[in-house]
Coordinates of C-alpha atoms in Angstrom, one line a residue:
X1 CA 0.0 0.0 0.0
X2 CA 1.3 3.5 -0.9
X3 CA 1.8 5.6 2.2
X4 CA 0.0 8.9 2.3
X5 CA 1.6 12.2 3.3
X6 CA 0.4 13.7 6.6
X7 CA 0.5 17.4 7.3
X8 CA -0.3 19.6 10.3
X9 CA -3.3 22.0 9.6
X10 CA -4.3 23.1 13.1
X11 CA -2.6 23.7 16.5
X12 CA -3.7 24.7 20.0
X13 CA -2.3 24.8 23.5
X14 CA -2.8 25.9 27.1
X15 CA 0.4 25.6 29.1
X16 CA 2.5 27.5 31.6
X17 CA 3.8 29.9 28.9
X18 CA 0.4 30.8 27.5
X19 CA -3.2 30.0 27.2
X20 CA -3.1 30.0 23.4
X21 CA -0.6 29.4 20.6
X22 CA 0.3 33.1 20.1
X23 CA 1.3 33.6 23.8
X24 CA 3.2 30.3 23.8
X25 CA 5.2 31.1 20.7
X26 CA 6.0 34.6 21.9
X27 CA 7.2 33.4 25.3
X28 CA 9.2 30.6 23.8
X29 CA 11.2 33.1 21.7
X30 CA 11.7 35.4 24.7
X31 CA 13.0 32.6 26.9
X32 CA 10.3 33.1 29.7
X33 CA 10.2 30.8 32.6
X34 CA 6.8 29.5 33.6
X35 CA 7.9 28.5 37.2
X36 CA 6.3 30.1 40.3
X37 CA 5.1 29.2 43.8
X38 CA 2.4 26.6 43.7
X39 CA -1.2 28.0 43.9
X40 CA -3.2 24.8 43.3
X41 CA -2.7 23.6 46.9
X42 CA -0.9 24.5 50.1
X43 CA 2.6 23.2 49.4
X44 CA 4.2 24.6 52.6
X45 CA 5.0 21.2 54.0
X46 CA 6.3 19.8 50.7
X47 CA 10.0 19.6 49.7
X48 CA 9.1 21.4 46.5
X49 CA 6.9 24.4 46.8
X50 CA 6.8 25.6 43.1
X51 CA 5.8 24.4 39.7
X52 CA 5.0 25.5 36.2
X53 CA 1.2 26.1 36.4
X54 CA -1.2 27.3 33.8
X55 CA -1.7 31.0 34.5
X56 CA -4.9 32.9 35.1
X57 CA -7.1 29.8 34.6
X58 CA -10.8 30.0 35.3
X59 CA -12.8 27.0 34.2
X60 CA -16.0 29.1 34.1
X61 CA -14.6 30.9 31.1
X62 CA -14.6 27.7 29.1
X63 CA -17.3 25.4 30.7
X64 CA -20.6 25.6 32.4
X65 CA -21.0 24.2 35.9
X66 CA -22.5 20.8 34.8
X67 CA -19.5 20.3 32.5
X68 CA -17.0 21.1 35.2
X69 CA -18.6 18.4 37.4
X70 CA -17.8 15.9 34.7
X71 CA -14.3 17.0 33.7
X72 CA -11.1 16.5 35.7
X73 CA -8.6 19.4 35.0
X74 CA -6.6 17.3 32.5
X75 CA -9.8 16.8 30.5
X76 CA -10.6 20.5 30.6
X77 CA -7.1 21.3 29.3
X78 CA -7.6 18.7 26.6
X79 CA -10.8 20.2 25.4
X80 CA -9.5 23.7 25.4
X81 CA -6.4 22.8 23.3
X82 CA -8.3 20.6 21.0
X83 CA -11.0 23.2 20.4
X84 CA -8.3 25.8 19.5
X85 CA -6.7 23.3 17.1
X86 CA -9.9 22.4 15.4
X87 CA -10.9 26.0 15.0
X88 CA -7.4 26.9 13.7
X89 CA -7.7 24.1 11.1
X90 CA -10.8 25.7 9.6
X91 CA -12.2 22.2 9.0
X92 CA -15.7 22.4 7.7
X93 CA -17.5 20.4 10.3
X94 CA -20.7 20.2 8.2
X95 CA -19.0 18.9 5.1
X96 CA -16.2 16.6 6.5
X97 CA -16.9 12.9 6.7
X98 CA -16.8 12.5 10.5
X99 CA -16.3 8.7 10.2
X100 CA -12.9 9.6 8.7
X101 CA -11.9 11.9 11.6
X102 CA -10.5 10.4 14.7
X103 CA -8.9 11.4 18.1
X104 CA -5.9 9.9 19.7
X105 CA -5.2 11.7 23.0
X106 CA -2.5 11.1 25.5
X107 CA -2.0 11.4 29.2
X108 CA 0.6 9.9 31.5
X109 CA -1.4 10.2 34.8
X110 CA -5.0 11.2 33.8
X111 CA -7.3 12.3 36.6
X112 CA -5.1 11.7 39.6
X113 CA -6.5 14.7 41.4
X114 CA -10.1 13.3 41.1
X115 CA -8.9 10.0 42.4
X116 CA -7.1 11.6 45.3
X117 CA -10.0 13.8 46.3
X118 CA -12.5 11.0 46.1
X119 CA -10.4 8.7 48.2
X120 CA -9.8 11.4 50.8
X121 CA -13.6 12.0 51.0
X122 CA -14.2 8.3 51.6
X123 CA -11.4 8.0 54.2
X124 CA -12.8 10.9 56.2
X125 CA -16.1 9.2 56.6
X126 CA -17.3 6.2 58.5
X127 CA -16.4 3.7 55.8
X128 CA -19.7 3.8 54.0
X129 CA -19.0 3.8 50.2
X130 CA -20.2 7.2 49.0
X131 CA -18.6 7.9 45.6
X132 CA -19.6 10.3 43.0
X133 CA -21.0 8.8 39.8
X134 CA -18.5 11.0 38.0
X135 CA -15.5 9.6 39.9
X136 CA -14.5 6.9 37.4
X137 CA -15.1 8.9 34.3
X138 CA -13.2 11.9 35.7
X139 CA -10.2 9.7 36.6
X140 CA -9.6 7.5 33.6
X141 CA -7.0 8.7 31.1
X142 CA -9.0 7.8 27.9
X143 CA -11.9 10.0 28.8
X144 CA -10.4 13.1 27.2
X145 CA -10.3 11.4 23.8
X146 CA -13.9 10.4 24.3
X147 CA -15.1 13.9 25.2
X148 CA -13.3 15.5 22.2
X149 CA -15.0 13.1 19.8
X150 CA -18.4 13.7 21.5
X151 CA -18.0 17.4 21.1
X152 CA -17.5 17.2 17.4
X153 CA -19.1 13.9 16.4
X154 CA -15.8 12.4 15.2
X155 CA -16.3 8.7 14.7
X156 CA -12.8 7.6 13.5
X157 CA -10.1 5.9 15.5
X158 CA -10.4 7.0 19.1
X159 CA -8.3 6.0 22.1
X160 CA -5.6 7.1 24.5
X161 CA -1.9 6.3 24.7
X162 CA -0.4 6.0 28.2
X163 CA 3.4 5.6 28.4
X164 CA 4.4 8.1 31.1
X165 CA 6.2 11.0 29.6
X166 CA 6.5 9.4 26.2
X167 CA 2.7 9.3 25.9
X168 CA 2.1 12.2 23.5
X169 CA 4.8 11.2 21.0
X170 CA 3.4 7.7 21.0
X171 CA -0.1 9.1 20.4
X172 CA 1.1 11.4 17.6
X173 CA 2.9 8.4 15.9
X174 CA -0.4 6.4 16.1
X175 CA -2.4 9.3 14.6
X176 CA 0.2 9.7 11.9
X177 CA 0.0 6.0 11.1
X178 CA -3.8 6.1 11.1
X179 CA -3.8 8.6 8.2
X180 CA -0.8 7.4 6.2
X181 CA -2.2 3.8 6.2
X182 CA -5.7 4.9 5.2
X183 CA -7.7 4.4 8.4
X184 CA -8.6 8.1 8.6
X185 CA -8.2 11.4 6.7
X186 CA -8.0 13.7 9.7
X187 CA -6.8 13.0 13.3
X188 CA -6.8 15.1 16.4
X189 CA -3.6 14.3 18.3
X190 CA -2.1 15.7 21.5
X191 CA -1.9 15.3 25.2
X192 CA -2.8 16.8 28.5
X193 CA -1.8 16.6 32.1
X194 CA -2.9 18.2 35.3
X195 CA -0.4 16.9 37.9
X196 CA 0.4 19.9 40.0
X197 CA -1.3 18.4 43.0
X198 CA -0.5 16.8 46.3
X199 CA -0.1 13.1 45.2
X200 CA 2.0 14.0 42.1
X201 CA 4.3 16.5 43.8
X202 CA 4.6 14.4 46.9
X203 CA 5.2 11.2 44.9
X204 CA 7.9 12.8 42.7
X205 CA 9.5 14.4 45.8
X206 CA 9.7 11.0 47.5
X207 CA 11.7 9.8 44.4
X208 CA 14.1 12.8 44.7
X209 CA 13.0 13.7 41.2
X210 CA 12.0 17.3 41.6
X211 CA 14.1 20.4 42.0
X212 CA 13.9 21.9 45.4
X213 CA 15.2 25.3 44.5
X214 CA 12.4 27.0 46.4
X215 CA 14.2 30.3 46.8
X216 CA 14.6 30.7 43.0
X217 CA 11.8 28.9 41.1
X218 CA 12.4 30.7 37.8
X219 CA 15.9 29.3 37.5
X220 CA 15.2 25.8 38.8
X221 CA 14.7 24.1 35.5
X222 CA 18.2 24.2 34.2
X223 CA 19.0 21.4 31.7
X224 CA 22.7 20.7 31.1
X225 CA 23.8 23.0 34.0
X226 CA 26.2 21.4 36.5
X227 CA 23.9 22.5 39.4
X228 CA 20.7 21.0 38.1
X229 CA 18.9 19.2 40.8
X230 CA 15.7 17.7 39.3
X231 CA 12.8 18.6 37.0
X232 CA 10.1 21.2 37.6
X233 CA 6.6 19.7 37.2
X234 CA 4.3 21.4 34.7
X235 CA 0.8 21.1 33.4
X236 CA -1.3 21.9 30.4
X237 CA -2.1 20.5 26.9
X238 CA -1.1 20.7 23.3
X239 CA -3.1 19.7 20.3
X240 CA -2.4 19.1 16.6
X241 CA -4.6 18.4 13.7
X242 CA -3.0 15.9 11.4
X243 CA -4.5 15.7 7.9
X244 CA -3.9 13.7 4.7
X245 CA -2.0 16.0 2.3
X246 CA -4.3 15.8 -0.7
X247 CA -7.4 16.2 1.6
X248 CA -5.8 19.4 3.1
X249 CA -4.9 20.8 -0.4
X250 CA -8.4 20.1 -1.7
X251 CA -10.0 22.3 0.9
X252 CA -7.3 25.0 0.7
X253 CA -6.1 24.4 4.3
X254 CA -3.3 26.3 5.8
X255 CA -0.4 23.9 6.3
X256 CA 2.2 24.4 9.0
X257 CA 4.5 21.4 8.1
X258 CA 4.3 17.7 7.7
X259 CA 5.1 14.9 10.1
X260 CA 7.3 12.4 8.4
X261 CA 8.6 9.8 10.9
X262 CA 8.2 8.3 14.3
X263 CA 10.3 5.9 16.4
X264 CA 9.7 4.0 19.6
X265 CA 11.9 1.7 21.7
X266 CA 12.5 0.4 25.2
X267 CA 15.6 0.8 27.3
X268 CA 14.9 -2.6 29.0
X269 CA 17.1 -1.4 31.8
X270 CA 15.4 0.2 34.8
X271 CA 11.9 1.2 35.8
X272 CA 12.7 4.9 36.4
X273 CA 16.4 5.5 35.4
X274 CA 17.3 6.0 31.7
X275 CA 19.9 3.8 30.2
X276 CA 23.3 5.4 31.0
X277 CA 24.5 4.9 27.4
X278 CA 21.3 6.0 25.9
X279 CA 20.9 2.8 23.9
X280 CA 17.1 2.9 23.8
X281 CA 17.1 6.6 22.9
X282 CA 19.5 6.0 20.0
X283 CA 17.2 3.2 18.7
X284 CA 14.2 5.4 18.9
X285 CA 15.9 8.3 16.9
X286 CA 17.4 5.9 14.3
X287 CA 14.0 4.3 13.8
X288 CA 12.4 7.7 13.4
X289 CA 15.0 8.8 10.8
X290 CA 14.6 5.6 8.9
X291 CA 10.8 5.8 9.0
X292 CA 11.1 9.4 7.7
X293 CA 13.2 8.3 4.8
X294 CA 15.9 10.9 5.5
X295 CA 19.5 11.0 6.6
X296 CA 20.8 12.2 10.0
X297 CA 22.4 15.1 8.1
X298 CA 18.9 16.4 7.2
X299 CA 18.1 17.2 10.9
X300 CA 18.5 20.9 11.7
X301 CA 17.0 21.0 15.2
X302 CA 16.6 18.5 18.1
X303 CA 14.2 19.3 20.9
X304 CA 15.6 17.0 23.5
X305 CA 13.7 15.4 26.4
X306 CA 16.1 17.4 28.6
X307 CA 14.4 17.3 32.0
X308 CA 17.1 18.9 34.0
X309 CA 17.9 15.8 36.0
X310 CA 21.4 14.6 36.9
X311 CA 20.7 11.1 35.5
X312 CA 18.9 12.0 32.2
X313 CA 20.5 14.9 30.4
X314 CA 23.9 13.6 29.7
X315 CA 22.9 10.1 28.3
X316 CA 20.5 11.8 26.0
X317 CA 23.1 14.2 24.6
X318 CA 25.4 11.2 24.1
X319 CA 22.6 9.4 22.3
X320 CA 22.0 12.4 20.0
X321 CA 25.7 12.5 19.2
X322 CA 25.7 8.8 18.6
X323 CA 22.9 9.1 16.0
X324 CA 24.0 12.2 14.3
X325 CA 27.7 11.7 14.3
X326 CA 29.8 14.7 13.3
X327 CA 26.6 16.4 12.1
X328 CA 25.7 16.9 15.7
X329 CA 27.9 20.0 15.6
X330 CA 25.8 21.5 12.8
X331 CA 22.4 21.2 14.6
X332 CA 20.7 23.3 17.2
X333 CA 19.7 21.4 20.3
X334 CA 17.5 22.8 23.1
X335 CA 15.3 21.8 25.9
X336 CA 12.1 23.8 26.1
X337 CA 11.4 22.2 29.5
X338 CA 13.7 24.8 30.9
X339 CA 10.8 27.2 30.3
X340 CA 7.6 25.1 30.4
X341 CA 8.7 22.6 33.1
X342 CA 7.9 19.0 32.5
X343 CA 4.3 18.4 31.3
X344 CA 4.7 14.7 31.7
X345 CA 2.3 12.9 29.3
X346 CA 1.6 16.2 27.6
X347 CA 5.3 17.1 27.1
X348 CA 5.5 15.6 23.6
X349 CA 2.6 17.6 22.3
X350 CA 3.9 20.9 23.8
X351 CA 7.4 20.2 22.3
X352 CA 6.0 19.2 18.9
X353 CA 4.5 22.7 18.9
X354 CA 7.9 24.1 19.8
X355 CA 9.3 22.3 16.7
X356 CA 6.6 23.7 14.6
X357 CA 7.4 27.2 15.9
X358 CA 11.1 26.6 14.9
X359 CA 10.0 25.5 11.4
X360 CA 7.5 28.2 10.7
X361 CA 9.3 31.1 12.3
X362 CA 12.9 30.2 11.7
X363 CA 13.7 30.6 15.4
X364 CA 15.2 28.0 17.7
X365 CA 13.7 28.3 21.2
X366 CA 16.4 28.5 23.9
X367 CA 17.6 26.3 26.8
X368 CA 17.4 28.9 29.6
X369 CA 19.1 28.8 33.0
X370 CA 22.3 27.0 31.9
X371 CA 24.9 29.2 33.5
X372 CA 27.6 26.6 34.2
X373 CA 27.7 23.9 31.6
X374 CA 28.1 20.4 33.1
X375 CA 31.8 19.5 32.5
X376 CA 30.7 16.1 31.2
X377 CA 29.0 17.8 28.2
X378 CA 30.8 18.5 25.0
X379 CA 31.2 22.3 25.0
X380 CA 31.2 22.4 21.2
X381 CA 27.5 21.3 21.0
X382 CA 25.1 24.2 20.2
X383 CA 22.6 23.9 23.0
X384 CA 21.0 27.2 22.2
X385 CA 21.9 28.5 25.6
X386 CA 19.8 31.2 27.2
X387 CA 18.8 33.1 24.1
X388 CA 16.8 32.1 21.0
X389 CA 18.7 31.7 17.7
X390 CA 17.6 32.5 14.2
X391 CA 18.0 29.6 11.8
X392 CA 16.1 28.0 8.9
X393 CA 14.8 24.7 10.1
X394 CA 13.8 22.2 7.5
X395 CA 13.6 19.1 9.7
X396 CA 13.1 19.1 13.5
X397 CA 13.3 16.0 15.7
X398 CA 11.7 15.7 19.1
X399 CA 12.4 13.2 21.8
X400 CA 10.3 12.2 24.8
X401 CA 11.2 9.4 27.3
X402 CA 9.2 7.9 30.1
X403 CA 9.4 5.8 33.3
X404 CA 9.4 2.2 32.3
X405 CA 12.1 2.8 29.8
X406 CA 9.7 4.1 27.1
X407 CA 11.4 6.1 24.3
X408 CA 9.7 8.0 21.5
X409 CA 10.8 10.3 18.7
X410 CA 8.9 12.3 16.1
X411 CA 10.2 14.2 13.1
X412 CA 8.5 17.2 11.4
X413 CA 9.6 18.8 8.1
X414 CA 8.9 22.1 6.4
X415 CA 6.6 21.8 3.3

C-alpha cells in the first residue's frame, strides 16, 4: 500500500507559557520561565513548593457548571487545546466525513486529582462507600479522547496512549499511522496533564526527582547545567490536527508542516532511570529517521527530552551525538522544558508545537538557565543556551522518554 503524506493543519495549547498558541510562541522566543510558587494547593510542608502552572485559569470561562462536574482538570485542558486546534484548522464540520476523523489523545497520569480527592472524602467518613457517579469517568486517562470526539461527532479511531512522559509522542505516531495507512483522513492528536497536586508532587518528591530550588523557582529548571537538581513539574495541553496532504490541499487548508517519521523503543534497563549509554534513545531516533526516509544530516533542530535531571540529560546528549555523528555540531539542540517545566504525558505535544514554531518562524527556542555547563557535556554542542537563535529549520526531531524505559521520537519537516 502506498503511504499517504500527513500534514499539520491546526494547532492549539494551554500551558505554563500561554493559554493560546500566540502567547506560547512569543514566550518561547523570549525565553520566559513558567515557574512560580504553587497555587493549586498548600505546598508549605512539601519539599518542592513551586511548579509551572497554567496562569490565570478560570474553568468558568470555558465550561458551564455541569461540565466542570464531569471534567477533571486534565480533560478541561484537553478540550481547550483541541478546540483551539480544530478552529485553527478551519475544518468544515458540516462537510467533512466524520467517520474519517479520529482522536488519539494522551496522558501519563490522567485524573489523579479526582482519584485523590474522592479517596480522601471516603477515608474521612465512616467507611460507607459514597462515591460520585463522575468519579471513574473523571479519573480514567482515555476519557479526554472520548469527550473531544463527542463534542464534534468524530467517529474515526479513538483511544488514549499511556506511556508516562512518552505518551504524547506515541499518540502522535499512532495518529500519523492512522492517516498514512488509510484508516482516517484527519486526526486530532495531542496530550494533556494536570499533575500539579498533592499526590504527584509528593510522589515525585519521594523519588528525589523534583528540583527543590524553592528560593529561586524561575531558575530551577536548568537542563545541562552542572547545578541542576531535578525537574520542575508542569501542566497543560497541546493539540495538533493531522490531515492527509491531498485532503488538506483540496479544501485549501493552511499547512504548517508535515510529520514524516516516528520511532519507539524500550531501554529494557530500569523502571525509572534512563539507560546510562542512551541505547534505547538511540534506537528510537534511528528508527524515526529511517521511518522518515531521511538522513541524519537532514536534521536541523533537536528538541531533547532534557528534563534537568542529573541522570537524564547527559545520556540523551550522548545518544543524539551517537545518532547524528559529526553532524551533531551543525544542529541546534534545546530543551524547552527549561521554560515550560515537565508536562509529563503532555510534554511531547507541547514540544512538537515548539518544533513547529522553529520550522514556521525560523527561530530556535532556547535552553534557559544554563549558567555553568556540566563539564561532562561537550562544549562544542550548540545547546541554544539562554537566548533564541535564528535559523532556517527544514527538519526538526523531538524526543520524549518515560518511566518504564519508554522512548519515543517524532520528526517534522517544512513543506
